[in-house]
Each structure stands twice: as C-alpha cells, then as structure tokens.
Coordinates of C-alpha atoms in Angstrom, one line a residue:
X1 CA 51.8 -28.4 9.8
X2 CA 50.6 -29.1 6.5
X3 CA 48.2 -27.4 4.6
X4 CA 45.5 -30.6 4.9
X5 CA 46.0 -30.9 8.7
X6 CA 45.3 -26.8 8.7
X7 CA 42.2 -27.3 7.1
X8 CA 40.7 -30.0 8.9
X9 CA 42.4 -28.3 12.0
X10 CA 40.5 -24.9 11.2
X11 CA 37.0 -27.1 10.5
X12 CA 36.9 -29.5 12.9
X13 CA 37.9 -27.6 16.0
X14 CA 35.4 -24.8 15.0
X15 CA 32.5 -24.4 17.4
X16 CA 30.3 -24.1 14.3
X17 CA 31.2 -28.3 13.6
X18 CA 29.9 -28.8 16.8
X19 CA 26.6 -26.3 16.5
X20 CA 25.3 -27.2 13.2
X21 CA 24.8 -30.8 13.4
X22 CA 23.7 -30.1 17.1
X23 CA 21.0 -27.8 15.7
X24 CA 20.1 -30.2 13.2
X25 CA 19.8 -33.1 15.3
X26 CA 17.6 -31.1 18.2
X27 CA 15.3 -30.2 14.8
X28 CA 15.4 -34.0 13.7
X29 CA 14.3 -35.1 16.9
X30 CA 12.0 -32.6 18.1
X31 CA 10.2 -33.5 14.8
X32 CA 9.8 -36.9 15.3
X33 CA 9.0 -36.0 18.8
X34 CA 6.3 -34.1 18.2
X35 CA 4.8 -36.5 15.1
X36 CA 5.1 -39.3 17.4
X37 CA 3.4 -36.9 20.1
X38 CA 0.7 -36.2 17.9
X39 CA 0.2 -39.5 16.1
X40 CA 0.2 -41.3 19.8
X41 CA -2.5 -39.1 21.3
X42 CA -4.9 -39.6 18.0
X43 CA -4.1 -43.2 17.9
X44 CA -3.8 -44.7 21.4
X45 CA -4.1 -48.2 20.3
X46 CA -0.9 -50.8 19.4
X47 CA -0.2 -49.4 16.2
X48 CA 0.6 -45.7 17.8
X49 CA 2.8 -47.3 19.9
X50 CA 4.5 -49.4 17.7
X51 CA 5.4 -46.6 15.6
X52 CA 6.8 -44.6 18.8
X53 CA 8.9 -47.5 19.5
X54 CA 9.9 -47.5 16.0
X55 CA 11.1 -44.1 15.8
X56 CA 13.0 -45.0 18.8
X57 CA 15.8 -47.0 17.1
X58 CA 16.6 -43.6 14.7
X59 CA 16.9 -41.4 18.1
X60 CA 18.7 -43.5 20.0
X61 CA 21.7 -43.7 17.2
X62 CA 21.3 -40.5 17.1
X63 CA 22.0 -39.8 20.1
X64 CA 25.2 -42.1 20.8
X65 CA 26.7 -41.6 17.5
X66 CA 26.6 -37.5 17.8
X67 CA 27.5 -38.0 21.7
X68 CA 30.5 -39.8 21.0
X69 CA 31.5 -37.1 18.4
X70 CA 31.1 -34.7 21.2
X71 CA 32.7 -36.8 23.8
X72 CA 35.3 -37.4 21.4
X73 CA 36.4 -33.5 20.2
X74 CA 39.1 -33.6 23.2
X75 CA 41.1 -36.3 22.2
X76 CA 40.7 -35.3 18.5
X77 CA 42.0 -31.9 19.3
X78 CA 45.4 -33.2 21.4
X79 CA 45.9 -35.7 18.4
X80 CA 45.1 -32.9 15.7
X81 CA 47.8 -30.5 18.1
X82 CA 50.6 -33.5 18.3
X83 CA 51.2 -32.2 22.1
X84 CA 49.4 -31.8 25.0
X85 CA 51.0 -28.8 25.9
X86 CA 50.7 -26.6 22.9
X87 CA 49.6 -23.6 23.9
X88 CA 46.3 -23.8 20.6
X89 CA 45.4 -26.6 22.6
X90 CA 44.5 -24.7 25.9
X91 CA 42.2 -22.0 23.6
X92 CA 39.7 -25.1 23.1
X93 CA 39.8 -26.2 27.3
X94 CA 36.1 -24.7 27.7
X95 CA 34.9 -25.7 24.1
X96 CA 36.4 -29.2 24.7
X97 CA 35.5 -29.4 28.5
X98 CA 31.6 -28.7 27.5
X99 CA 31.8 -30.6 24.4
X100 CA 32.7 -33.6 26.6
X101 CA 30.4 -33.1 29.1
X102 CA 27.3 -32.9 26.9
X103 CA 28.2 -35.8 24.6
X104 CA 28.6 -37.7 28.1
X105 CA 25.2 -37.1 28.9
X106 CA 23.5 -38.0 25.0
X107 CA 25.1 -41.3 25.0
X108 CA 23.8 -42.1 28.9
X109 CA 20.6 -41.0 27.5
X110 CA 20.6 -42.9 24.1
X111 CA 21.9 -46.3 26.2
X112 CA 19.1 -45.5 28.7
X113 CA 16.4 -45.7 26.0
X114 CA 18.0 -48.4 24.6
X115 CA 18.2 -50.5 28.0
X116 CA 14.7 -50.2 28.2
X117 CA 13.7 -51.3 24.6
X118 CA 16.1 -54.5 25.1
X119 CA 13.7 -55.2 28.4
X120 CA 10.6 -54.5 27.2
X121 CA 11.6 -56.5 24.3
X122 CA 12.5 -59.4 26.7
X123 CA 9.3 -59.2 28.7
X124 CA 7.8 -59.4 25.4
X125 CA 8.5 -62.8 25.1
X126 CA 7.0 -63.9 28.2
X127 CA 3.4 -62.2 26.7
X128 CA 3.9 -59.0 29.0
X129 CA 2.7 -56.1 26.7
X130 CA 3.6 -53.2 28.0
X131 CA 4.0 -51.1 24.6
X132 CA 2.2 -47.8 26.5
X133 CA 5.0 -48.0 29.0
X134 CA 7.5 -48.2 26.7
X135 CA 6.5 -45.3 24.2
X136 CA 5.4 -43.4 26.9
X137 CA 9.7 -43.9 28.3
X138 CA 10.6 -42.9 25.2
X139 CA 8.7 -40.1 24.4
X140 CA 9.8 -38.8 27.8
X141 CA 13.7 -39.6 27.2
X142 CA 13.3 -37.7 23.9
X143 CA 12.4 -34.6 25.3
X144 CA 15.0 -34.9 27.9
X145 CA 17.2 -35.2 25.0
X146 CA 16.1 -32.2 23.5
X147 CA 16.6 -30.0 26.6
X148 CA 20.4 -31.3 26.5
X149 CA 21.0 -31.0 23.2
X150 CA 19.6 -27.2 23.4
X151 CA 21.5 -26.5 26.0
X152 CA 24.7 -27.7 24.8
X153 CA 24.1 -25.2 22.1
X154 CA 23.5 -22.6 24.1
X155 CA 26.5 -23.4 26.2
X156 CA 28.7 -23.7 22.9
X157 CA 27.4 -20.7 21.0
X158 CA 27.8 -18.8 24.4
X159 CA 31.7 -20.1 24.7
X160 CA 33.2 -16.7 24.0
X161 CA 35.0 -16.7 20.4
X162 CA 39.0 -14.8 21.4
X163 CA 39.3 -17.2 23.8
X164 CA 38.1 -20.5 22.6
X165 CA 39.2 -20.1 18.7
X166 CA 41.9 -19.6 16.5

C-alpha cells in the first residue's frame, strides 16, 4: 500500500470524518431551523414563508449530499481495502453498518422535502397557495433531520475505538 492510499486510508475511514461534518451540518441546520422558526412566527404572512421555503433548497442538498457520503463509507472502505475479506475491513463492520444506515435515512428525508416542494410547486400553477403548508412540512422535516443527524453522532462517537479503528 502506498504511502497516499495510507493517508487517505487513515483519514477517511476515521470516525472523526464522519463526526465533524455531521456536527457541522446538525449546527448549520439547527441554525437555519431556528431563524426560520423565529422569522416565521414574527412574520406569518407570504414573505415568512417564502423565506422558509427558500432555506429549504440549502437543507435539502444538505441532506442528500452528506447522506450519500454516509451511505457511501462502505463501498469506499472495500475499494480503499482491495478485498472484501481483509481482515481491516471487518474493524469498520459497525462504523460502516451505522454509517449506512443513517445516510439511508438523510437522503429519504432530504427527497421527502423535496417531493413536497416539487408538488406544492405544481399546485402552484393551478393558483392553489398553500405556502403555510409547505413551510410548515419543512420546518417539521428539518427537525426530524436534526434528531437523525444527532443521533447518528451519538451512535458513531459511541462506536467503541479498539474495535472499529486502526
């Protein structure tokens, strides 16, 4: 193995890659959460909503491009290792295994608000407002986000280190 693939091996199969921009995005959209949150509530007219469902667009990519990261480490790692049964490979089985599960469930979430933005969009056109509904759906979906993003950090920080990491 050459010295590159070590280093990108030892970096990108680390629990902290998957922690620190998991952290970071939970921060990112728990902050737009709340400002939208807050601004919605002071300004319940079309402009409050319109900038919910503005916001929207940055949390859904969010979402599906970390998730698919996530989804992703698994394969990554057996390419990374050359073989599926090298024994390194089996160290990472839980890290992978939750890694994959949680990145499943941010890019249901980020298509789900997504769906619903591409309907309400559609409905739009046939002069059904529903712009409450819709940031009201998203604010919703955001929080849910949150609560698996947080726990998928928990879950990975919790991943005990002897067995998981080199």
């Amino acid at each position: 193995m050459t010295k590159t693939r070590q280093i990108i091996y030892a970096v990108v199969l680390n629990r902290a890659f998957l922690l620190f921009p998991l952290v970071l995005i939970s921060l990112l959209v728990g902050s737009i959460t709340a400002d939208d949150l807050r601004f919605l509530l002071g300004h319940m007219d079309k402009h409050g909503y319109q900038r919910v469902i503005d916001n929207e667009s940055t949390i859904t990519i969010l979402l599906i491009g970390f998730g698919a990261i996530m989804d992703g480490r698994k394969i990554f790692s057996k390419r990374l290792l050359e073989s599926k049964n090298d024994p390194a490979l089996e160290q990472h089985s839980a890290l992978n295994a939750t890694s994959e599960y949680y990145g499943f469930m941010l890019i249901v979430i980020g298509i789900a608000i997504e769906i619903v933005d591409q309907i309400t969009r559609y409905l739009r056109t046939f002069n059904i407002d529903i712009m409450a509904f819709e940031a009201i759906f998203s604010l919703v979906f955001n929080v849910v986000a949150l609560i698996v993003m947080l726990k998928a950090a928990y879950r990975i920080a919790a991943i005990d280190i002897e067995k998981h990491q080199l």
